[in-house]
CSV table of C-alpha atoms in Angstrom, one decimal:
chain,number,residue,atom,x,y,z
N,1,UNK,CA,48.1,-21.9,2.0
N,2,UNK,CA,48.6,-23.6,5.2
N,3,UNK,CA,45.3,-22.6,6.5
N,4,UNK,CA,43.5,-24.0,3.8
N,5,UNK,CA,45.0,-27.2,3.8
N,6,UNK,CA,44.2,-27.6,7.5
N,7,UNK,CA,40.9,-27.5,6.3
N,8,UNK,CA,40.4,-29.6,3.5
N,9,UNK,CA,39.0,-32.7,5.6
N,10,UNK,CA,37.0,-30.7,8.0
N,11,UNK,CA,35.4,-29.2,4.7
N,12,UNK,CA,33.9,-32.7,4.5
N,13,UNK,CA,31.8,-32.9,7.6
N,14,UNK,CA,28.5,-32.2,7.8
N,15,UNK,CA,26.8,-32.1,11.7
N,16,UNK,CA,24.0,-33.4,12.5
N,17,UNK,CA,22.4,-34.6,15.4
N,18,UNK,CA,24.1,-37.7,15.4
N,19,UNK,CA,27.2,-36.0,16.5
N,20,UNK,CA,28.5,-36.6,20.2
N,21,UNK,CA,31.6,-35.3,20.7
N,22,UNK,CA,31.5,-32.2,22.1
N,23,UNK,CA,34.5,-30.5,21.4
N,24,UNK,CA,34.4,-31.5,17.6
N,25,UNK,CA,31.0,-30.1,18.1
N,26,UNK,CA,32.5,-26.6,19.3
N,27,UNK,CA,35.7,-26.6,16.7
N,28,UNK,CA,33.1,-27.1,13.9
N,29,UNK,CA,30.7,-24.1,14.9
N,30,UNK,CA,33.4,-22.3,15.2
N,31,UNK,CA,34.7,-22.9,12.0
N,32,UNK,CA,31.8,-21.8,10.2
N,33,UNK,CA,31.0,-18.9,12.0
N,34,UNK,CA,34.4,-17.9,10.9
N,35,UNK,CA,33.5,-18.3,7.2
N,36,UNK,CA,36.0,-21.1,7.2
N,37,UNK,CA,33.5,-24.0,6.1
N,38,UNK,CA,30.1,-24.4,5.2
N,39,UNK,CA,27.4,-27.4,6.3
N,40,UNK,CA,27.6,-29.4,3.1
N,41,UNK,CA,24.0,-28.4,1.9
N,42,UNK,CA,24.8,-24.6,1.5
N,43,UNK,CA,28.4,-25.5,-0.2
N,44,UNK,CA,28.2,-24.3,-3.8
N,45,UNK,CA,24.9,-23.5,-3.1
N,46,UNK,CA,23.2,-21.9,-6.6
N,47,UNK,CA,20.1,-20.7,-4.2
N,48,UNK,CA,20.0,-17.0,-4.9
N,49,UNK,CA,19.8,-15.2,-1.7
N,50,UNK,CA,17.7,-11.7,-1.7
N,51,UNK,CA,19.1,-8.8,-0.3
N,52,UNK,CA,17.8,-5.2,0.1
N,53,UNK,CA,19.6,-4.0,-2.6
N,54,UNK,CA,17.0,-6.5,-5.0
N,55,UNK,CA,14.4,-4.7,-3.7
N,56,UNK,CA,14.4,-1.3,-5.6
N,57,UNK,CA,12.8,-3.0,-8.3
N,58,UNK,CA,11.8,-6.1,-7.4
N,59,UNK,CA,8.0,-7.0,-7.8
N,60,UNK,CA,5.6,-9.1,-5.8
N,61,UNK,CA,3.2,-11.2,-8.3
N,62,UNK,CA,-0.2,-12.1,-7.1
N,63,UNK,CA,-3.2,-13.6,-8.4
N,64,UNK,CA,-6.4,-11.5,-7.9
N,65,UNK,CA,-8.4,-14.1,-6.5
N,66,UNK,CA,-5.8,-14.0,-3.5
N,67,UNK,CA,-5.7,-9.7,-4.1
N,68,UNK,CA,-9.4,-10.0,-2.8
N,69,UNK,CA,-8.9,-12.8,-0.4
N,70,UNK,CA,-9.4,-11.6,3.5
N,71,UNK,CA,-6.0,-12.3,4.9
N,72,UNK,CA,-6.5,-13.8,8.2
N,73,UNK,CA,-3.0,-12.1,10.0
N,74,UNK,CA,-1.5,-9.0,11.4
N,75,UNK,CA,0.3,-6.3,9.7
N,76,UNK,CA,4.0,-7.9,10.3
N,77,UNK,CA,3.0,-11.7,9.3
N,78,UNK,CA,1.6,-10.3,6.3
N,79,UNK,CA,4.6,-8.0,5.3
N,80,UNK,CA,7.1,-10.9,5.4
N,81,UNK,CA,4.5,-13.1,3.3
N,82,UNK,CA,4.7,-10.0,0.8
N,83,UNK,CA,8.6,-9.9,0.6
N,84,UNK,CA,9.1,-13.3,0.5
N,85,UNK,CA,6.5,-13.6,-2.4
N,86,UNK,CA,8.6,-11.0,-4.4
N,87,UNK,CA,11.7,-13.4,-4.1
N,88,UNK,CA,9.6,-15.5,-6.2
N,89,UNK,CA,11.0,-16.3,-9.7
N,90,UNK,CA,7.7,-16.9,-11.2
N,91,UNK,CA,9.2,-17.7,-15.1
N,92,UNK,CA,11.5,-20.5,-13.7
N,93,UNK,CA,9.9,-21.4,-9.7
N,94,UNK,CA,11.5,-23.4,-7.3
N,95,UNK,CA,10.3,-27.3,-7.8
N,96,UNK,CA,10.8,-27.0,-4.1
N,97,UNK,CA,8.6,-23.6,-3.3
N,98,UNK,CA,10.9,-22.3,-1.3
N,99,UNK,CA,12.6,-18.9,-1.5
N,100,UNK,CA,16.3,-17.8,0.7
N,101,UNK,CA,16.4,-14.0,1.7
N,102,UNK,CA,18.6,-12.2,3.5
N,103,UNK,CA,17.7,-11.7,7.4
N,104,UNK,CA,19.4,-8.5,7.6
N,105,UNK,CA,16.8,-7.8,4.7
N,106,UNK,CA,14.1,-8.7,7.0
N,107,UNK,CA,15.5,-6.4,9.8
N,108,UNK,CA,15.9,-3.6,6.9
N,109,UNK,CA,12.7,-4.0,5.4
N,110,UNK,CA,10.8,-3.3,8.7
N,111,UNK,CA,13.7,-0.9,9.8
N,112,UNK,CA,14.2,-2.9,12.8
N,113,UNK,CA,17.9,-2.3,14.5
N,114,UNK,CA,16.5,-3.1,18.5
N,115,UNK,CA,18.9,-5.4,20.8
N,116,UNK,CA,15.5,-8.0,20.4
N,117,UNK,CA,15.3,-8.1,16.8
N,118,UNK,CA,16.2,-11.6,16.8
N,119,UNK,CA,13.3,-12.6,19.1
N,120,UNK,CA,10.7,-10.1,17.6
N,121,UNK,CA,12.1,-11.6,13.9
N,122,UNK,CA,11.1,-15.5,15.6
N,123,UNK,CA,8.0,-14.0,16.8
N,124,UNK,CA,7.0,-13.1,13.6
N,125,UNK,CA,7.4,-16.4,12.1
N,126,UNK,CA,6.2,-18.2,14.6
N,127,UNK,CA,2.5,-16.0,14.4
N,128,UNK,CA,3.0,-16.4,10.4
N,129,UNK,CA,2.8,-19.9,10.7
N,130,UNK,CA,0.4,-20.4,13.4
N,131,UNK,CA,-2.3,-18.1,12.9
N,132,UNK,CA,-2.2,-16.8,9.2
N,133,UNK,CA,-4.6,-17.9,6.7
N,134,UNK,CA,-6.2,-16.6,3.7
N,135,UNK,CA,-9.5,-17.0,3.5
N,136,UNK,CA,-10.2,-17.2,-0.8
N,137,UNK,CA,-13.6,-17.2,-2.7
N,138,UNK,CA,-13.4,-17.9,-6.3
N,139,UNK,CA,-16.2,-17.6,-9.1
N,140,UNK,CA,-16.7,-19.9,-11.5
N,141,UNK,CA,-18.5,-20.0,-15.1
N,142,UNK,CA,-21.9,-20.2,-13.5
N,143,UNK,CA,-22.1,-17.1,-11.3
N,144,UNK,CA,-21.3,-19.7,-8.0
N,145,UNK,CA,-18.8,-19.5,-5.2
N,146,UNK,CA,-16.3,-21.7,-4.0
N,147,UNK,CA,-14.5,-21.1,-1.0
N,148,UNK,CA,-11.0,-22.3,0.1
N,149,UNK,CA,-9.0,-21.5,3.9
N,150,UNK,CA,-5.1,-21.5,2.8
N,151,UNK,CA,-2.7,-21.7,5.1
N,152,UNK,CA,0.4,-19.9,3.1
N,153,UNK,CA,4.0,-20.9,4.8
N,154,UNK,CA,5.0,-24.7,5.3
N,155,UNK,CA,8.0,-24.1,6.8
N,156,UNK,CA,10.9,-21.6,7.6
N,157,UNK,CA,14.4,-22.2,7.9
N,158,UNK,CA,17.7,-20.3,9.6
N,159,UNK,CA,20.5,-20.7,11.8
N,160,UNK,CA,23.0,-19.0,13.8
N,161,UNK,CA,26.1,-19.2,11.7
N,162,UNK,CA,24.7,-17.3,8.3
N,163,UNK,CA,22.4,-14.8,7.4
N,164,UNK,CA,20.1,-17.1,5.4
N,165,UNK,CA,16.3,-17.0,5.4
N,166,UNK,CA,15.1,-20.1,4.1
N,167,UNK,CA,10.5,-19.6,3.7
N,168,UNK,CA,8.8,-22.6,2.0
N,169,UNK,CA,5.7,-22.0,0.3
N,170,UNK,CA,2.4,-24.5,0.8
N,171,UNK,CA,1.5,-26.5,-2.3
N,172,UNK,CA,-2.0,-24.8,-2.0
N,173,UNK,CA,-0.3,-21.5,-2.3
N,174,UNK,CA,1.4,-22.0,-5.2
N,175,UNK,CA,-0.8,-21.5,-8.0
N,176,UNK,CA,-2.0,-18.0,-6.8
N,177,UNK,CA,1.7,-17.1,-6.9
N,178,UNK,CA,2.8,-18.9,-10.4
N,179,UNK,CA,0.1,-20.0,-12.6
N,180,UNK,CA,-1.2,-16.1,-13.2
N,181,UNK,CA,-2.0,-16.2,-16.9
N,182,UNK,CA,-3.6,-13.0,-17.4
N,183,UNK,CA,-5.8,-12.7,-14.2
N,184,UNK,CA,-3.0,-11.7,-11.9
N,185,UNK,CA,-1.4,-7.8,-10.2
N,186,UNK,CA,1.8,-6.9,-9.7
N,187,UNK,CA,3.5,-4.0,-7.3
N,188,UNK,CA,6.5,-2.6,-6.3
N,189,UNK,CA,8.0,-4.7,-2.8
N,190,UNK,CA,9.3,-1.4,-1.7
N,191,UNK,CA,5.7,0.2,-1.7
N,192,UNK,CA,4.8,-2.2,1.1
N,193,UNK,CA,7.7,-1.5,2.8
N,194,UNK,CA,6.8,2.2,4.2
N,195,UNK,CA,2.9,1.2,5.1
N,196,UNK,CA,2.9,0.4,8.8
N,197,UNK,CA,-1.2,-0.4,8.3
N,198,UNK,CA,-2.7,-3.8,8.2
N,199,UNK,CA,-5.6,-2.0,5.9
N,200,UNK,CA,-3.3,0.0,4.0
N,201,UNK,CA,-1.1,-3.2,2.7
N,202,UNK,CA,-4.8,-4.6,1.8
N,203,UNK,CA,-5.9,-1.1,0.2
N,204,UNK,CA,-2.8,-0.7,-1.5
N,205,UNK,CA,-3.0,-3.8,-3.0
N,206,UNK,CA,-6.7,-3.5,-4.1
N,207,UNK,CA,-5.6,-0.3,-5.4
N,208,UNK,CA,-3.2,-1.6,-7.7
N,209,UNK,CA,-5.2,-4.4,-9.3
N,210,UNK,CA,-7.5,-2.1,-10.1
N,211,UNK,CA,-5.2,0.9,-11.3
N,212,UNK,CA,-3.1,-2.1,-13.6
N,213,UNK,CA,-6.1,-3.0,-15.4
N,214,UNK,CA,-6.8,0.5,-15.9
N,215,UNK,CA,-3.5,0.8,-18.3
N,216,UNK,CA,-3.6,-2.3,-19.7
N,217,UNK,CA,-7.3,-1.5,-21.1
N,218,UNK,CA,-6.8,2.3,-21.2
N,219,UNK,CA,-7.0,3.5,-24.8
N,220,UNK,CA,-7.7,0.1,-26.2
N,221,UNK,CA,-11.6,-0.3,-27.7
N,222,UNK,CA,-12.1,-3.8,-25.7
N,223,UNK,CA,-13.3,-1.6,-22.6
N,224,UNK,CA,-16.1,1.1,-22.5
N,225,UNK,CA,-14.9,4.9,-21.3
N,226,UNK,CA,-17.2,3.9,-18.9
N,227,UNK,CA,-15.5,0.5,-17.4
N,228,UNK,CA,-12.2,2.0,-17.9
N,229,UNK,CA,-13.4,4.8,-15.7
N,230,UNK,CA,-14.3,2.7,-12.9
N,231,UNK,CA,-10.6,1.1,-12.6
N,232,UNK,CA,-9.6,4.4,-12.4
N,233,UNK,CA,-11.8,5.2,-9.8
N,234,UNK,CA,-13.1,2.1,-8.3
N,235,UNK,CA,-16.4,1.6,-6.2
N,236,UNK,CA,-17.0,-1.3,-3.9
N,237,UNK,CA,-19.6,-1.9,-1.6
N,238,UNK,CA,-19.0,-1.3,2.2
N,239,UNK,CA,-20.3,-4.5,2.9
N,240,UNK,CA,-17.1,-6.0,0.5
N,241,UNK,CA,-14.7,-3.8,1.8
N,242,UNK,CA,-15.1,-4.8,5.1
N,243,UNK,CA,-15.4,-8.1,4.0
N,244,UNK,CA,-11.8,-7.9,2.5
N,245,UNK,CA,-10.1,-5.6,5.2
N,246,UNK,CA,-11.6,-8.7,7.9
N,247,UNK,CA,-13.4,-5.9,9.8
N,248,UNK,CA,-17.2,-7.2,9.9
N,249,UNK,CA,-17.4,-7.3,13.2
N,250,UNK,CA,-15.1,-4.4,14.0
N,251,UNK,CA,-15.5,-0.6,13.7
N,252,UNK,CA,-19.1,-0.9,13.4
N,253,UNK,CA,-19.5,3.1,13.6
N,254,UNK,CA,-18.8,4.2,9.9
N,255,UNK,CA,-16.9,6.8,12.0
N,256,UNK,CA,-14.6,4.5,13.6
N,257,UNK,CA,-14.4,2.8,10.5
N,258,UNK,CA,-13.6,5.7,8.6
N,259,UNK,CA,-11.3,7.0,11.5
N,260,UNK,CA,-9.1,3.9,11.6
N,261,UNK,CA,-9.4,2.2,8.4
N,262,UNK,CA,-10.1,4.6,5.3
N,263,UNK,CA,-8.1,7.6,6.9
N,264,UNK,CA,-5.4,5.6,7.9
N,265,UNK,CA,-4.7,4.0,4.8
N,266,UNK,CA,-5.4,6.3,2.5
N,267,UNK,CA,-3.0,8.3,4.4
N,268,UNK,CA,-0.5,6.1,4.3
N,269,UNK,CA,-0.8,5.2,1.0
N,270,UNK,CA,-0.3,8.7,-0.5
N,271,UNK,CA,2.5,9.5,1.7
N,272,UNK,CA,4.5,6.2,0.9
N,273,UNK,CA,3.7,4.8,-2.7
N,274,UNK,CA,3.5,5.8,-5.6
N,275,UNK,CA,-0.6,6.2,-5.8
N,276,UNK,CA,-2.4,9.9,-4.8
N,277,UNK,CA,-5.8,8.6,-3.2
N,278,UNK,CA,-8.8,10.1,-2.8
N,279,UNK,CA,-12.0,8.7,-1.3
N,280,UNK,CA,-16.1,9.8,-1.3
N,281,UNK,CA,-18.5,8.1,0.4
N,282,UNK,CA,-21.6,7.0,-1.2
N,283,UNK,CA,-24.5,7.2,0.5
N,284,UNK,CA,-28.5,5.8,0.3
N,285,UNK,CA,-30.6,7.8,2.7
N,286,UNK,CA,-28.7,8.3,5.6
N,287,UNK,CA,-26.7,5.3,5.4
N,288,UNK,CA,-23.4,4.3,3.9
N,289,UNK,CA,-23.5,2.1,1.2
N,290,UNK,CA,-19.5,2.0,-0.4
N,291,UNK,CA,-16.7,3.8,-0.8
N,292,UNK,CA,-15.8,5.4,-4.3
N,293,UNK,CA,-12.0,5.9,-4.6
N,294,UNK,CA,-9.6,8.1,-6.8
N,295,UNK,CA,-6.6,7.2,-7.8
N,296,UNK,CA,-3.8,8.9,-9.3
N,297,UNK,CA,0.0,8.3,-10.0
N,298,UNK,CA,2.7,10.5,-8.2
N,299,UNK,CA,4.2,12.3,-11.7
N,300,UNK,CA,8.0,13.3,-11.0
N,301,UNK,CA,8.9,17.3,-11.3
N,302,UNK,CA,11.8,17.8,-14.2
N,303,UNK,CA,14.8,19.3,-12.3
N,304,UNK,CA,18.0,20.7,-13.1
N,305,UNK,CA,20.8,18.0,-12.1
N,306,UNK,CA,22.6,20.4,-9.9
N,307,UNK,CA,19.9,20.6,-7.5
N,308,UNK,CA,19.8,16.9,-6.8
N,309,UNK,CA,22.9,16.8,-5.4
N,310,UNK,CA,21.9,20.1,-3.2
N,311,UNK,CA,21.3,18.6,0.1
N,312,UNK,CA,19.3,22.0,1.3
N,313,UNK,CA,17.4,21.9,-2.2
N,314,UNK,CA,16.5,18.1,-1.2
N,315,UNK,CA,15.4,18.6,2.4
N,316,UNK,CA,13.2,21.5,1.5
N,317,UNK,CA,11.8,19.5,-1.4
N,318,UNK,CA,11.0,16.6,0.6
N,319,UNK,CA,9.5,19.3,3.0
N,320,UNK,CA,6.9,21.0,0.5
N,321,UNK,CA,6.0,17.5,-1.1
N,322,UNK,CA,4.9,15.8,2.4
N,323,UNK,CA,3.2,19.1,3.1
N,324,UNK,CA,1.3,19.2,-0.1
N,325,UNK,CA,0.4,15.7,0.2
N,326,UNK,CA,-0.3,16.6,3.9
N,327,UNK,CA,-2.9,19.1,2.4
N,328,UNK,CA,-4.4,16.9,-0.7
N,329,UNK,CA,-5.4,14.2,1.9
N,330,UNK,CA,-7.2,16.7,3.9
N,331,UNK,CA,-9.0,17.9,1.1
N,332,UNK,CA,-10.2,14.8,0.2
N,333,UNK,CA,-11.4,13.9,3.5
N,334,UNK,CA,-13.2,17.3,3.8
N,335,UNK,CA,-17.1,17.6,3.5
N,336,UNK,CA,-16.4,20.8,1.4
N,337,UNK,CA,-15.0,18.1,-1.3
N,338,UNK,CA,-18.0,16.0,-1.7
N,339,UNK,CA,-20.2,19.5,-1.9
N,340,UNK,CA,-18.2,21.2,-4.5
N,341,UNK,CA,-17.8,17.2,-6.6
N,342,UNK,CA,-22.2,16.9,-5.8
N,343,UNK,CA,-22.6,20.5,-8.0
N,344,UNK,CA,-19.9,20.2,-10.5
N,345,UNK,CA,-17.6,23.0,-9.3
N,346,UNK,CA,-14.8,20.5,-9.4
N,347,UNK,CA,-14.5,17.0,-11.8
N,348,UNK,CA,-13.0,13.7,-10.9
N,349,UNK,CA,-9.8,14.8,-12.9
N,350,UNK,CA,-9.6,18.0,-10.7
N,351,UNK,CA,-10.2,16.1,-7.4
N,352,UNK,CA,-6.9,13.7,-8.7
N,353,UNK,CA,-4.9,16.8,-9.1
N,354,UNK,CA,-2.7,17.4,-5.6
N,355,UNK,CA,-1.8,20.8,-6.4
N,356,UNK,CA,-5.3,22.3,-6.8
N,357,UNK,CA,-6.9,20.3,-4.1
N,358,UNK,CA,-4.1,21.4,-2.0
N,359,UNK,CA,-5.1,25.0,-2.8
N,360,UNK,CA,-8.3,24.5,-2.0
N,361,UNK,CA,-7.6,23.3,1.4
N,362,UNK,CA,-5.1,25.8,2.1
N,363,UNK,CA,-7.1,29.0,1.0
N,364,UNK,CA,-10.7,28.1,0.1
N,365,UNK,CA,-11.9,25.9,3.0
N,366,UNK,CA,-10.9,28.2,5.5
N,367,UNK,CA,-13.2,30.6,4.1
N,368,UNK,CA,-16.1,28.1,4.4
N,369,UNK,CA,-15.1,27.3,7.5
N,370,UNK,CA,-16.2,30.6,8.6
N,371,UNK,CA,-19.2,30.7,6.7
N,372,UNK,CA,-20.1,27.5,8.3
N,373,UNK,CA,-19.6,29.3,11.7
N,374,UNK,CA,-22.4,31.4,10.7
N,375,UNK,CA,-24.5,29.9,9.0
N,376,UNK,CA,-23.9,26.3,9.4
N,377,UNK,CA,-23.2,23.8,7.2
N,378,UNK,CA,-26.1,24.2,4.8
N,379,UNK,CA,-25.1,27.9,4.4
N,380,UNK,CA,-22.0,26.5,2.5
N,381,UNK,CA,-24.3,24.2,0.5
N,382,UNK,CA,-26.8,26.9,-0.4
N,383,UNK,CA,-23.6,29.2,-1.8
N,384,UNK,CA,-21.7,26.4,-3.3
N,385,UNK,CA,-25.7,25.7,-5.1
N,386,UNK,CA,-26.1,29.3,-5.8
N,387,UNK,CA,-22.1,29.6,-7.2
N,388,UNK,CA,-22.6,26.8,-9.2
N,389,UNK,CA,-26.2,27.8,-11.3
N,390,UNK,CA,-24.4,31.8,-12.1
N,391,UNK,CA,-20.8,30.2,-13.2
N,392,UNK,CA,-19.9,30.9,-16.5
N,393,UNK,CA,-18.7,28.6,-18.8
N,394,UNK,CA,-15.2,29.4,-20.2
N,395,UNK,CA,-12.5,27.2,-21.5
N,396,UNK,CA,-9.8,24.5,-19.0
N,397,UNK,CA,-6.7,26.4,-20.0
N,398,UNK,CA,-8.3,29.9,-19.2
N,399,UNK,CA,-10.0,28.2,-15.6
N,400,UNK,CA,-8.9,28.4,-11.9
N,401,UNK,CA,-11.0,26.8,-10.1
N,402,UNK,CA,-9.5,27.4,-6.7
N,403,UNK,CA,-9.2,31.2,-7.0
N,404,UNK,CA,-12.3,31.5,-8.9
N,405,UNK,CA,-14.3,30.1,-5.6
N,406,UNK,CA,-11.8,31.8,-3.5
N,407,UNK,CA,-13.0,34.7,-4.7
N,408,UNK,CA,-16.7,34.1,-4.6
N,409,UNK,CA,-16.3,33.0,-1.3
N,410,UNK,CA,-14.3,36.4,0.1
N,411,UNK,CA,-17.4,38.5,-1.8
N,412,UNK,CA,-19.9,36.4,-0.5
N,413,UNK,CA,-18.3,36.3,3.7
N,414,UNK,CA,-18.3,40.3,3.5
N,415,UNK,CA,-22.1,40.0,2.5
N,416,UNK,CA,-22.6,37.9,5.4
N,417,UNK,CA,-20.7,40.0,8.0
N,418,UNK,CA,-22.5,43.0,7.0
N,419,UNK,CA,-26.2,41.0,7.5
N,420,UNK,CA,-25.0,39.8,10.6
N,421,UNK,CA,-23.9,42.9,11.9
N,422,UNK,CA,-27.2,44.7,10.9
N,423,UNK,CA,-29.1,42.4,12.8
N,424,UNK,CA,-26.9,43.2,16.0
């Protein structure tokens, strides 16, 4: 073709700053911008490129030291560090540690489609580079600690003319990212995508090093019932999980910290991965001591394949699954929880189940809402005590729990009212 053979010696070129004529300069840009030729580096390059159709299953790889490292940035630094760690091929890595995405995969992954995108994608980079550490403390044989700042990202690469990312990884990176052996957590790149939470990416995370071990170990006689139960539903000391979140000195209220850490992530978390989370505080005295978290997986319904492709059947779905979830978080924020869990009216199995706990908050908690009107909060304790000692014992399959204390509580409000009215 004529055009091509036009080409051939300008196919040869390769700009650099040595270059001074201008208009060569100009022709060659705009060569390449129209696809025409490549800088020499990128021709034939075998540098696979990730895009954000590799992310539906794509998994980022982490060692667990680094899992329980405090990361040292803000929620968009650390979301590119994620994705770019999933590009990581960590049977056959780069000798050069350096992974090529897509930028229209960065823009994707953080749904960004603003006129500034390009200067809020720089920004980003720029802060990932300047400011974000992680801050690592590893164990060793003798019980000790040794303690390492890492500064992740060497270097980042891009241009104007292609849509190529180009991230390169520190050498003092590396091994937390390749040489896992066995103590190391994986997770879906597309779960990190939807959490818009500094402390949710960090939860989620924590969650999932914990919940992996859990099957690995579950049903195998290496663990007690008792250690597998605690991946399952993990403790950790407040003191830790501040430590790891980077919030010693902020949100000193538990309130505050409960308000805009543990809500908001848990949140989150539910409503965007794959996990169902649940959370009690544990107290000594008066004070908080840790956090106790349940965790669950999201199981999918069975449906009839003509439904998916019902577009009504999907948005009402969609609609009942973000209000149930809506509902289950609730319940697991709610005092009534922890009182029902304290005198074995509910298990930790029930409080992972969505559906009941979402009954409960939707028709039992209302009911104690009222008694609590009247007789305060230790009215509900004292009939949640006296519901628990008089419950019969009868078999799972034949139990519900939710309309069982429903119940109670409707028989128990109507012996209230009529007190209260006698004493009018």
């Amino acid at each position: 073709m004529l055009k091509t053979n036009r080409l051939k010696p300008i196919r040869l070129l390769v700009y650099n700053q040595n270059h001074i004529g201008i208009a060569l300069k100009t022709y060659f840009f705009k060569l390449m911008k129209r696809g025409y030729c490549m800088p020499m580096e990128h021709q034939g390059d075998p540098k696979k490129i990730s895009k954000i159709n590799d992310l539906s299953n794509q998994k980022a790889v982490e060692h667990n030291d680094l899992i329980t490292s405090v990361a040292k940035m803000d929620k968009v630094p650390l979301k590119i560090f994620e994705l770019a760690v999933s590009c990581l091929d960590t049977e056959h890595p780069p000798a050069d540690n350096a992974v090529y995405l897509s930028k229209n995969t960065i823009y994707s992954f953080f749904d960004v489609s603003s006129s500034n995108k390009h200067t809020r994608f720089k920004n980003a980079l720029t802060t990932l580079h300047q400011q974000s550490i992680f801050e690592v403390q590893e164990e060793n044989e003798k019980g000790k600690w040794k303690y390492k700042i890492i500064s992740p990202i060497s270097s980042s690469e891009w241009n104007d003319y292609n849509d190529t990312l180009k991230i390169k990884f520190t050498d003092d990176i590396m091994p937390y990212l390749i040489e896992l052996k066995t103590n190391f957590t994986q997770y879906l790149i597309t779960d990190i995508m939807g959490l818009n939470s500094k402390y949710s990416i960090i939860l989620y995370k924590w969650f999932s090093m914990n919940y992996n071990q859990y099957e690995a170990y579950n049903g195998m006689r290496t663990r007690s019932k008792e250690q597998i139960a605690l991946l399952k539903n993990p403790y950790i000391d407040l003191i830790e999980l501040r430590r790891i979140t980077d919030t010693i000195k902020e949100y000193r209220r538990i309130y505050d910290f409960e308000k805009n850490v543990l809500q908001v992530a848990t949140e989150e978390i539910c409503r965007s991965t794959h996990f169902q989370v649940g959370y009690e505080k544990i107290k000594k005295g008066r004070s908080v001591v840790g956090i106790k978290f349940y965790l669950d997986k999201k199981r999918p319904l069975a449906v009839l394949p003509y439904k998916e492709s019902d577009p009504a059947y999907q948005e009402g779905k969609a609609r009942k699954q973000h209000e149930q979830e809506n509902l289950y978080t609730q319940a697991m924020q709610s005092p009534y929880t922890s009182i029902l869990f304290g005198n074995e009216l509910i298990s930790f199995h029930d409080m992972q189940d969505i559906f009941l706990m979402g009954n409960l908050q939707n028709q039992v908690y209302p009911l104690y809402d009222q008694l609590k009107d009247r007789r305060g909060l230790n009215g509900v304790k004292e009939h949640l005590s006296y519901v628990s000692f008089h419950r019969e014992d009868y078999s799972k399959e034949k139990q519900n729990i939710a309309k069982y204390l429903q119940q109670s509580i409707k028989q128990y409000l109507q012996t209230v009212k009529i007190q209260d009215k006698g004493m009018e």
